[in-house]
Tab-separated table of N, CA and C in Angstrom:
chain	number	residue	atom	x	y	z
A	1	MET	N	11.733	31.704	4.240
A	1	MET	CA	10.863	30.704	4.896
A	1	MET	C	11.505	30.321	6.146
A	2	LYS	N	10.759	30.125	7.209
A	2	LYS	CA	11.282	29.820	8.428
A	2	LYS	C	11.758	28.308	8.452
A	3	PRO	N	12.926	28.010	8.944
A	3	PRO	CA	13.461	26.689	8.963
A	3	PRO	C	12.566	25.504	9.670
A	4	GLY	N	11.785	26.055	10.662
A	4	GLY	CA	10.836	25.038	11.266
A	4	GLY	C	9.847	24.294	10.474
A	5	TYR	N	9.485	25.128	9.353
A	5	TYR	CA	8.415	24.600	8.605
A	5	TYR	C	8.939	23.300	7.730
A	6	LYS	N	10.226	23.543	7.346
A	6	LYS	CA	10.800	22.366	6.608
A	6	LYS	C	10.903	21.145	7.415
A	7	ASN	N	11.302	21.381	8.616
A	7	ASN	CA	11.438	20.354	9.655
A	7	ASN	C	9.990	19.565	9.948
A	8	LEU	N	9.072	20.423	9.957
A	8	LEU	CA	7.678	19.927	10.038
A	8	LEU	C	7.284	19.024	8.895
A	9	PHE	N	7.629	19.473	7.672
A	9	PHE	CA	7.403	18.706	6.524
A	9	PHE	C	8.069	17.399	6.427
A	10	ASN	N	9.178	17.259	7.103
A	10	ASN	CA	9.995	16.016	7.122
A	10	ASN	C	9.172	14.951	7.971
A	11	LEU	N	8.259	15.391	8.839
A	11	LEU	CA	7.508	14.469	9.617
A	11	LEU	C	6.153	14.079	8.864
A	12	SER	N	5.972	14.596	7.719
A	12	SER	CA	4.648	14.294	6.943
A	12	SER	C	4.483	12.755	6.766
A	13	PRO	N	5.405	11.942	6.454
A	13	PRO	CA	5.255	10.469	6.347
A	13	PRO	C	4.518	9.910	7.580
A	14	LEU	N	4.680	10.444	8.787
A	14	LEU	CA	4.237	10.020	10.056
A	14	LEU	C	2.591	10.140	9.854
A	15	ILE	N	2.116	11.045	9.270
A	15	ILE	CA	0.651	11.257	9.072
A	15	ILE	C	0.066	10.005	8.437
A	16	ILE	N	0.776	9.497	7.396
A	16	ILE	CA	0.373	8.288	6.700
A	16	ILE	C	0.394	7.105	7.622
A	17	LEU	N	1.561	7.012	8.402
A	17	LEU	CA	1.737	5.836	9.174
A	17	LEU	C	0.689	5.808	10.314
A	18	ILE	N	0.435	6.920	10.918
A	18	ILE	CA	-0.595	6.997	12.094
A	18	ILE	C	-1.945	6.630	11.511
A	19	TRP	N	-2.321	7.253	10.376
A	19	TRP	CA	-3.630	7.052	9.810
A	19	TRP	C	-3.724	5.561	9.492
A	20	GLY	N	-2.786	4.994	8.882
A	20	GLY	CA	-2.839	3.625	8.376
A	20	GLY	C	-3.086	2.662	9.580
A	21	VAL	N	-2.310	2.934	10.691
A	21	VAL	CA	-2.408	2.051	11.837
A	21	VAL	C	-3.873	2.010	12.452
A	22	LEU	N	-4.185	3.287	12.594
A	22	LEU	CA	-5.482	3.567	13.108
A	22	LEU	C	-6.644	2.961	12.306
A	23	TYR	N	-6.492	3.121	10.928
A	23	TYR	CA	-7.544	2.488	9.987
A	23	TYR	C	-7.569	0.889	10.118
A	24	ILE	N	-6.320	0.339	10.167
A	24	ILE	CA	-6.208	-1.073	10.105
A	24	ILE	C	-6.830	-1.596	11.394
A	25	CYS	N	-6.646	-0.894	12.540
A	25	CYS	CA	-7.210	-1.346	13.826
A	25	CYS	C	-8.576	-1.013	14.016
A	26	PHE	N	-9.220	0.064	13.485
A	26	PHE	CA	-10.591	0.437	13.820
A	26	PHE	C	-11.420	0.703	12.634
A	27	GLY	N	-10.909	0.731	11.414
A	27	GLY	CA	-11.629	0.931	10.229
A	27	GLY	C	-12.494	-0.096	9.667
A	28	GLU	N	-13.420	0.210	8.811
A	28	GLU	CA	-14.273	-0.815	8.218
A	28	GLU	C	-13.491	-1.542	7.111
A	29	LYS	N	-13.943	-2.799	6.783
A	29	LYS	CA	-13.313	-3.525	5.734
A	29	LYS	C	-14.392	-4.108	4.927
A	30	ILE	N	-14.124	-4.389	3.714
A	30	ILE	CA	-15.166	-5.030	2.742
A	30	ILE	C	-15.424	-6.295	3.181
A	31	ALA	N	-16.646	-6.660	3.051
A	31	ALA	CA	-17.229	-7.867	3.512
A	31	ALA	C	-17.385	-8.906	2.391
A	32	ILE	N	-17.223	-8.545	1.157
A	32	ILE	CA	-17.471	-9.334	-0.065
A	32	ILE	C	-16.374	-10.376	-0.115
A	33	PHE	N	-16.649	-11.655	-0.389
A	33	PHE	CA	-15.780	-12.680	-0.577
A	33	PHE	C	-14.663	-12.784	0.449
A	34	ASN	N	-15.083	-12.958	1.661
A	34	ASN	CA	-14.185	-13.118	2.820
A	34	ASN	C	-13.259	-11.939	3.030
A	35	GLY	N	-13.599	-10.836	2.619
A	35	GLY	CA	-12.676	-9.602	2.788
A	35	GLY	C	-11.843	-9.393	1.596
A	36	TYR	N	-11.906	-10.239	0.596
A	36	TYR	CA	-11.012	-9.968	-0.580
A	36	TYR	C	-11.629	-8.983	-1.569
A	37	GLY	N	-12.883	-8.808	-1.542
A	37	GLY	CA	-13.574	-7.860	-2.519
A	37	GLY	C	-13.739	-8.614	-3.826
A	38	TRP	N	-14.309	-7.866	-4.763
A	38	TRP	CA	-14.544	-8.423	-6.137
A	38	TRP	C	-13.336	-8.712	-6.843
A	39	ASP	N	-12.446	-7.714	-6.948
A	39	ASP	CA	-11.219	-7.830	-7.781
A	39	ASP	C	-10.067	-8.567	-7.029
A	40	GLY	N	-10.219	-8.653	-5.760
A	40	GLY	CA	-9.070	-9.269	-4.978
A	40	GLY	C	-9.370	-10.857	-4.792
A	41	ARG	N	-10.395	-11.358	-5.389
A	41	ARG	CA	-10.605	-12.793	-5.177
A	41	ARG	C	-9.464	-13.595	-5.609
A	42	ALA	N	-8.991	-13.377	-6.905
A	42	ALA	CA	-7.869	-14.148	-7.447
A	42	ALA	C	-6.590	-13.948	-6.578
A	43	TYR	N	-6.344	-12.631	-6.197
A	43	TYR	CA	-5.037	-12.374	-5.433
A	43	TYR	C	-5.135	-13.040	-4.108
A	44	GLY	N	-6.333	-13.050	-3.457
A	44	GLY	CA	-6.508	-13.701	-2.162
A	44	GLY	C	-6.312	-15.161	-2.251
A	45	ALA	N	-6.895	-15.785	-3.307
A	45	ALA	CA	-6.848	-17.187	-3.469
A	45	ALA	C	-5.410	-17.574	-3.667
A	46	VAL	N	-4.612	-16.911	-4.356
A	46	VAL	CA	-3.205	-17.284	-4.530
A	46	VAL	C	-2.459	-17.202	-3.145
A	47	ALA	N	-2.799	-16.158	-2.392
A	47	ALA	CA	-2.114	-15.945	-1.120
A	47	ALA	C	-2.510	-17.093	-0.091
A	48	GLU	N	-3.732	-17.675	-0.295
A	48	GLU	CA	-4.086	-18.840	0.442
A	48	GLU	C	-3.419	-20.147	0.016
A	49	ASN	N	-3.323	-20.354	-1.312
A	49	ASN	CA	-2.899	-21.575	-1.937
A	49	ASN	C	-2.012	-21.309	-3.091
A	50	ILE	N	-0.607	-21.299	-2.763
A	50	ILE	CA	0.320	-20.892	-3.814
A	50	ILE	C	0.431	-22.009	-4.949
A	51	GLU	N	-0.174	-23.171	-4.701
A	51	GLU	CA	-0.005	-24.213	-5.707
A	51	GLU	C	-0.876	-23.905	-6.926
A	52	MET	N	-1.731	-22.893	-6.785
A	52	MET	CA	-2.649	-22.486	-7.876
A	52	MET	C	-1.804	-21.986	-9.060
A	53	ILE	N	-0.631	-21.528	-8.807
A	53	ILE	CA	0.279	-20.966	-9.820
A	53	ILE	C	0.893	-22.268	-10.594
A	54	LEU	N	1.271	-23.287	-9.781
A	54	LEU	CA	1.900	-24.447	-10.493
A	54	LEU	C	0.877	-25.242	-11.289
A	55	ASP	N	-0.375	-25.259	-10.766
A	55	ASP	CA	-1.360	-26.105	-11.614
A	55	ASP	C	-2.045	-25.253	-12.625
A	56	HIS	N	-1.538	-24.053	-12.998
A	56	HIS	CA	-2.067	-23.215	-13.952
A	56	HIS	C	-3.506	-22.717	-13.774
A	57	SER	N	-3.926	-22.557	-12.467
A	57	SER	CA	-5.257	-22.200	-12.289
A	57	SER	C	-5.331	-20.690	-12.344
A	58	VAL	N	-4.317	-19.904	-12.493
A	58	VAL	CA	-4.313	-18.503	-12.529
A	58	VAL	C	-4.014	-18.173	-14.032
A	59	ASN	N	-5.003	-17.235	-14.504
A	59	ASN	CA	-4.853	-16.903	-15.989
A	59	ASN	C	-3.744	-15.907	-16.185
A	60	ALA	N	-3.461	-15.607	-17.390
A	60	ALA	CA	-2.370	-14.728	-17.783
A	60	ALA	C	-2.444	-13.351	-17.278
A	61	TYR	N	-3.652	-12.856	-17.212
A	61	TYR	CA	-3.870	-11.466	-16.696
A	61	TYR	C	-3.533	-11.376	-15.255
A	62	TYR	N	-3.818	-12.280	-14.374
A	62	TYR	CA	-3.576	-12.207	-12.948
A	62	TYR	C	-2.092	-12.747	-12.677
A	63	ILE	N	-1.587	-13.576	-13.533
A	63	ILE	CA	-0.253	-14.028	-13.169
A	63	ILE	C	0.810	-12.936	-13.233
A	64	GLN	N	0.574	-11.897	-14.170
A	64	GLN	CA	1.529	-10.865	-14.205
A	64	GLN	C	1.332	-9.909	-12.964
A	65	ARG	N	0.376	-10.020	-12.219
A	65	ARG	CA	0.034	-9.182	-11.085
A	65	ARG	C	0.174	-9.826	-9.737
A	66	ILE	N	0.814	-11.093	-9.689
A	66	ILE	CA	0.775	-11.969	-8.617
A	66	ILE	C	1.794	-11.668	-7.490
A	67	PHE	N	2.758	-10.793	-7.792
A	67	PHE	CA	3.826	-10.637	-6.838
A	67	PHE	C	3.396	-10.190	-5.374
A	68	PRO	N	2.464	-9.353	-5.214
A	68	PRO	CA	2.079	-8.886	-3.938
A	68	PRO	C	1.421	-10.207	-3.089
A	69	SER	N	0.675	-11.035	-3.935
A	69	SER	CA	0.203	-12.298	-3.301
A	69	SER	C	1.217	-13.142	-2.787
A	70	LEU	N	2.377	-13.169	-3.562
A	70	LEU	CA	3.466	-14.097	-3.156
A	70	LEU	C	4.158	-13.548	-1.896
A	71	LEU	N	4.251	-12.184	-1.802
A	71	LEU	CA	4.783	-11.529	-0.634
A	71	LEU	C	3.961	-11.972	0.678
A	72	ILE	N	2.721	-11.845	0.419
A	72	ILE	CA	1.777	-12.125	1.612
A	72	ILE	C	1.830	-13.599	1.952
A	73	TYR	N	1.856	-14.456	0.941
A	73	TYR	CA	1.819	-15.897	1.222
A	73	TYR	C	3.143	-16.188	2.073
A	74	TYR	N	4.377	-15.778	1.538
A	74	TYR	CA	5.564	-15.972	2.292
A	74	TYR	C	5.655	-15.289	3.578
A	75	GLY	N	5.216	-14.104	3.591
A	75	GLY	CA	5.216	-13.323	4.828
A	75	GLY	C	4.393	-13.907	5.902
A	76	ILE	N	3.218	-14.444	5.636
A	76	ILE	CA	2.375	-15.185	6.566
A	76	ILE	C	3.126	-16.448	7.036
A	77	SER	N	3.718	-17.134	5.990
A	77	SER	CA	4.483	-18.315	6.350
A	77	SER	C	5.573	-18.165	7.296
A	78	VAL	N	6.383	-17.101	7.032
A	78	VAL	CA	7.544	-16.693	7.963
A	78	VAL	C	7.002	-16.582	9.361
A	79	PHE	N	5.971	-15.894	9.586
A	79	PHE	CA	5.375	-15.595	10.906
A	79	PHE	C	4.651	-16.787	11.449
A	80	GLY	N	4.574	-17.914	10.751
A	80	GLY	CA	3.925	-19.149	11.267
A	80	GLY	C	2.420	-19.062	11.420
A	81	LEU	N	1.831	-18.155	10.705
A	81	LEU	CA	0.385	-17.883	10.779
A	81	LEU	C	-0.393	-18.834	9.665
A	82	SER	N	-1.685	-19.007	9.952
A	82	SER	CA	-2.433	-19.750	9.038
A	82	SER	C	-2.724	-18.820	7.850
A	83	HIS	N	-2.965	-19.487	6.758
A	83	HIS	CA	-3.381	-18.638	5.559
A	83	HIS	C	-4.796	-18.517	5.395
A	84	SER	N	-5.351	-17.986	6.476
A	84	SER	CA	-6.766	-17.623	6.553
A	84	SER	C	-7.110	-16.328	5.848
A	85	PRO	N	-8.305	-16.223	5.395
A	85	PRO	CA	-8.687	-14.912	4.813
A	85	PRO	C	-8.458	-13.625	5.589
A	86	GLU	N	-8.669	-13.837	6.921
A	86	GLU	CA	-8.378	-12.657	7.904
A	86	GLU	C	-6.877	-12.233	8.008
A	87	ASN	N	-6.004	-13.306	7.998
A	87	ASN	CA	-4.698	-13.037	7.991
A	87	ASN	C	-4.135	-12.416	6.597
A	88	ILE	N	-4.714	-12.936	5.587
A	88	ILE	CA	-4.325	-12.440	4.209
A	88	ILE	C	-4.826	-10.918	4.040
A	89	VAL	N	-5.992	-10.675	4.476
A	89	VAL	CA	-6.484	-9.320	4.299
A	89	VAL	C	-5.525	-8.332	5.148
A	90	LEU	N	-5.237	-8.868	6.418
A	90	LEU	CA	-4.321	-8.074	7.318
A	90	LEU	C	-2.991	-7.883	6.688
A	91	GLY	N	-2.436	-8.924	6.025
A	91	GLY	CA	-1.168	-8.859	5.376
A	91	GLY	C	-1.221	-7.867	4.192
A	92	PHE	N	-2.328	-7.912	3.428
A	92	PHE	CA	-2.294	-6.862	2.345
A	92	PHE	C	-2.450	-5.482	2.948
A	93	GLN	N	-3.193	-5.357	4.080
A	93	GLN	CA	-3.238	-3.941	4.614
A	93	GLN	C	-1.914	-3.425	5.125
A	94	VAL	N	-1.265	-4.330	5.750
A	94	VAL	CA	0.128	-3.992	6.204
A	94	VAL	C	1.118	-3.718	5.067
A	95	LEU	N	1.010	-4.475	4.043
A	95	LEU	CA	1.888	-4.307	2.905
A	95	LEU	C	1.484	-2.934	2.202
A	96	ASN	N	0.226	-2.619	2.010
A	96	ASN	CA	-0.126	-1.293	1.593
A	96	ASN	C	0.316	-0.142	2.313
A	97	LEU	N	0.194	-0.327	3.684
A	97	LEU	CA	0.736	0.686	4.593
A	97	LEU	C	2.160	0.954	4.447
A	98	LEU	N	2.939	-0.085	4.433
A	98	LEU	CA	4.392	0.011	4.219
A	98	LEU	C	4.758	0.698	3.022
A	99	LEU	N	4.132	0.278	1.864
A	99	LEU	CA	4.410	0.891	0.538
A	99	LEU	C	3.988	2.354	0.482
A	100	ILE	N	2.829	2.712	1.013
A	100	ILE	CA	2.437	4.142	0.949
A	100	ILE	C	3.424	4.977	1.798
A	101	PHE	N	3.809	4.461	2.935
A	101	PHE	CA	4.717	5.059	3.876
A	101	PHE	C	6.089	5.260	3.193
A	102	SER	N	6.503	4.208	2.474
A	102	SER	CA	7.747	4.302	1.737
A	102	SER	C	7.628	5.408	0.711
A	103	CYS	N	6.604	5.495	0.004
A	103	CYS	CA	6.328	6.479	-0.997
A	103	CYS	C	6.394	7.868	-0.391
A	104	ALA	N	5.904	8.062	0.808
A	104	ALA	CA	5.868	9.331	1.408
A	104	ALA	C	7.180	9.674	1.830
A	105	LEU	N	8.041	8.739	2.375
A	105	LEU	CA	9.352	9.044	2.671
A	105	LEU	C	10.154	9.302	1.383
A	106	LEU	N	9.918	8.628	0.355
A	106	LEU	CA	10.681	9.067	-0.979
A	106	LEU	C	10.167	10.496	-1.377
A	107	TRP	N	8.936	10.820	-1.163
A	107	TRP	CA	8.487	12.153	-1.603
A	107	TRP	C	9.346	13.230	-0.859
A	108	VAL	N	9.483	12.988	0.517
A	108	VAL	CA	10.244	13.937	1.306
A	108	VAL	C	11.671	13.987	0.685
A	109	SER	N	12.313	12.907	0.323
A	109	SER	CA	13.562	12.959	-0.200
A	109	SER	C	13.576	13.602	-1.623
A	110	LEU	N	12.598	13.401	-2.442
A	110	LEU	CA	12.562	14.077	-3.716
A	110	LEU	C	12.493	15.653	-3.498
A	111	THR	N	11.655	16.064	-2.580
A	111	THR	CA	11.621	17.483	-2.411
A	111	THR	C	12.880	18.066	-1.986
A	112	ARG	N	13.693	17.332	-1.376
A	112	ARG	CA	15.112	17.805	-0.979
A	112	ARG	C	15.963	17.777	-2.249
A	113	LYS	N	15.851	16.745	-3.052
A	113	LYS	CA	16.677	16.698	-4.257
A	113	LYS	C	16.306	17.817	-5.216
A	114	MET	N	15.010	18.170	-5.348
A	114	MET	CA	14.560	19.088	-6.283
A	114	MET	C	14.598	20.582	-5.610
A	115	ASN	N	14.998	20.659	-4.427
A	115	ASN	CA	15.089	21.953	-3.680
A	115	ASN	C	13.780	22.687	-3.603
A	116	LEU	N	12.641	21.839	-3.482
A	116	LEU	CA	11.377	22.435	-3.311
A	116	LEU	C	11.259	23.086	-1.908
A	117	ASP	N	10.512	24.220	-1.949
A	117	ASP	CA	10.227	24.729	-0.525
A	117	ASP	C	9.116	23.913	0.151
A	118	SER	N	8.969	24.082	1.423
A	118	SER	CA	7.972	23.295	2.153
A	118	SER	C	6.553	23.407	1.660
A	119	TYR	N	6.203	24.665	1.192
A	119	TYR	CA	4.807	24.771	0.645
A	119	TYR	C	4.553	23.899	-0.493
A	120	SER	N	5.539	23.764	-1.432
A	120	SER	CA	5.326	22.906	-2.670
A	120	SER	C	5.403	21.427	-2.125
A	121	GLY	N	6.309	21.076	-1.135
A	121	GLY	CA	6.348	19.814	-0.662
A	121	GLY	C	4.996	19.351	-0.066
A	122	TRP	N	4.400	20.348	0.790
A	122	TRP	CA	3.155	19.888	1.385
A	122	TRP	C	2.092	19.867	0.389
A	123	LEU	N	2.008	20.827	-0.729
A	123	LEU	CA	1.022	20.549	-1.756
A	123	LEU	C	1.194	19.289	-2.399
A	124	GLY	N	2.348	18.872	-2.762
A	124	GLY	CA	2.635	17.600	-3.435
A	124	GLY	C	2.183	16.314	-2.525
A	125	PHE	N	2.493	16.535	-1.328
A	125	PHE	CA	2.109	15.472	-0.239
A	125	PHE	C	0.569	15.328	-0.286
A	126	ILE	N	-0.151	16.493	-0.102
A	126	ILE	CA	-1.530	16.522	-0.081
A	126	ILE	C	-2.228	15.896	-1.416
A	127	LEU	N	-1.647	16.384	-2.524
A	127	LEU	CA	-2.253	15.860	-3.820
A	127	LEU	C	-1.933	14.330	-4.025
A	128	LEU	N	-0.759	13.901	-3.518
A	128	LEU	CA	-0.417	12.397	-3.736
A	128	LEU	C	-1.103	11.505	-2.839
A	129	PHE	N	-1.086	11.872	-1.602
A	129	PHE	CA	-1.453	11.009	-0.471
A	129	PHE	C	-2.836	11.200	0.371
A	130	ILE	N	-3.322	12.404	0.306
A	130	ILE	CA	-4.472	12.708	0.999
A	130	ILE	C	-5.651	12.643	0.031
A	131	ASN	N	-6.030	11.458	-0.235
A	131	ASN	CA	-7.168	11.162	-1.284
A	131	ASN	C	-7.832	9.841	-0.855
A	132	PHE	N	-8.942	9.568	-1.559
A	132	PHE	CA	-9.724	8.314	-1.352
A	132	PHE	C	-8.944	6.991	-1.537
A	133	ALA	N	-8.157	7.006	-2.526
A	133	ALA	CA	-7.350	5.808	-2.884
A	133	ALA	C	-6.478	5.414	-1.791
A	134	PHE	N	-5.833	6.344	-1.121
A	134	PHE	CA	-4.830	5.973	-0.149
A	134	PHE	C	-5.392	5.936	1.279
A	135	LEU	N	-6.292	6.852	1.664
A	135	LEU	CA	-6.742	7.007	2.902
A	135	LEU	C	-7.782	5.985	3.273
A	136	LYS	N	-8.656	5.611	2.214
A	136	LYS	CA	-9.754	4.686	2.476
A	136	LYS	C	-9.627	3.327	1.663
A	137	LEU	N	-9.493	3.439	0.448
A	137	LEU	CA	-9.618	2.143	-0.427
A	137	LEU	C	-8.523	1.204	-0.184
A	138	SER	N	-7.270	1.677	-0.031
A	138	SER	CA	-6.162	0.782	0.216
A	138	SER	C	-6.209	-0.001	1.499
A	139	PHE	N	-7.080	0.392	2.528
A	139	PHE	CA	-7.233	-0.365	3.703
A	139	PHE	C	-8.615	-1.019	3.782
A	140	TYR	N	-9.691	-0.418	3.106
A	140	TYR	CA	-10.917	-0.959	3.149
A	140	TYR	C	-11.101	-2.223	2.203
A	141	ASP	N	-10.475	-2.100	0.981
A	141	ASP	CA	-10.444	-3.171	0.085
A	141	ASP	C	-9.021	-3.461	-0.317
A	142	PRO	N	-8.214	-3.976	0.551
A	142	PRO	CA	-6.795	-4.033	0.343
A	142	PRO	C	-6.204	-5.085	-0.600
A	143	VAL	N	-6.861	-6.128	-0.881
A	143	VAL	CA	-6.407	-7.270	-1.568
A	143	VAL	C	-6.415	-6.971	-3.072
A	144	LEU	N	-5.673	-5.929	-3.463
A	144	LEU	CA	-5.404	-5.465	-4.827
A	144	LEU	C	-3.979	-5.223	-5.098
A	145	THR	N	-3.656	-4.892	-6.314
A	145	THR	CA	-2.194	-4.657	-6.672
A	145	THR	C	-2.018	-3.178	-6.898
A	146	ASP	N	-2.887	-2.336	-6.766
A	146	ASP	CA	-2.770	-0.944	-7.159
A	146	ASP	C	-1.677	-0.169	-6.311
A	147	ILE	N	-1.653	-0.423	-5.077
A	147	ILE	CA	-0.648	0.280	-4.290
A	147	ILE	C	0.844	-0.145	-4.615
A	148	THR	N	0.881	-1.500	-4.808
A	148	THR	CA	2.174	-2.069	-5.303
A	148	THR	C	2.641	-1.395	-6.610
A	149	ALA	N	1.716	-1.214	-7.601
A	149	ALA	CA	1.964	-0.604	-8.915
A	149	ALA	C	2.369	0.863	-8.705
A	150	PHE	N	1.713	1.611	-7.821
A	150	PHE	CA	2.069	2.934	-7.428
A	150	PHE	C	3.394	2.989	-6.938
A	151	PHE	N	3.667	2.200	-5.981
A	151	PHE	CA	5.056	2.026	-5.378
A	151	PHE	C	6.190	1.941	-6.423
A	152	LEU	N	5.955	0.890	-7.306
A	152	LEU	CA	6.862	0.710	-8.417
A	152	LEU	C	7.042	2.030	-9.266
A	153	GLY	N	5.947	2.546	-9.577
A	153	GLY	CA	6.073	3.807	-10.435
A	153	GLY	C	6.805	4.941	-9.604
A	154	PHE	N	6.603	5.048	-8.307
A	154	PHE	CA	7.205	6.054	-7.525
A	154	PHE	C	8.745	5.707	-7.471
A	155	ILE	N	9.126	4.571	-7.340
A	155	ILE	CA	10.578	4.152	-7.363
A	155	ILE	C	11.118	4.484	-8.649
A	156	THR	N	10.396	4.344	-9.646
A	156	THR	CA	10.962	4.660	-11.007
A	156	THR	C	11.138	6.148	-11.041
A	157	LEU	N	10.227	6.965	-10.578
A	157	LEU	CA	10.321	8.447	-10.632
A	157	LEU	C	11.522	8.859	-9.715
A	158	TYR	N	11.659	8.158	-8.604
A	158	TYR	CA	12.832	8.593	-7.718
A	158	TYR	C	14.099	8.415	-8.389
A	159	PHE	N	14.387	7.238	-8.966
A	159	PHE	CA	15.594	6.898	-9.623
A	159	PHE	C	15.813	7.304	-11.011
């Protein structure tokens, strides 16, 4: 195999990064419940008002999935932005993009560790990342915890 193809595969995470930035800037977003969507209402509400955790307004199912909402809440606070639905949706979109991009970087590293050729690396990349869940849903309906769960699973696979 020609060495140039392996170097080209090393740039594959940039596909994710470019797509994500373009989608965040120009893509459509769900309009249900201020952009939180049906399932994201609880996660968005916590990112708006963290006191919900302290006054036990969040049930046991959602409390175990609340970590991304906490990241968004504190991330927005660090940048001095208001905890508006628009900022929270954008925060989740950026978090999802960073996590997917990180997984793509880890995939490139895994292909090196496993000594996969670039064809196998590209096939794995396409199967893992070029699909509806990553290219559309993670930015269209971002206030979910699915991408965070995928990232944690990918970290487990890597280590």
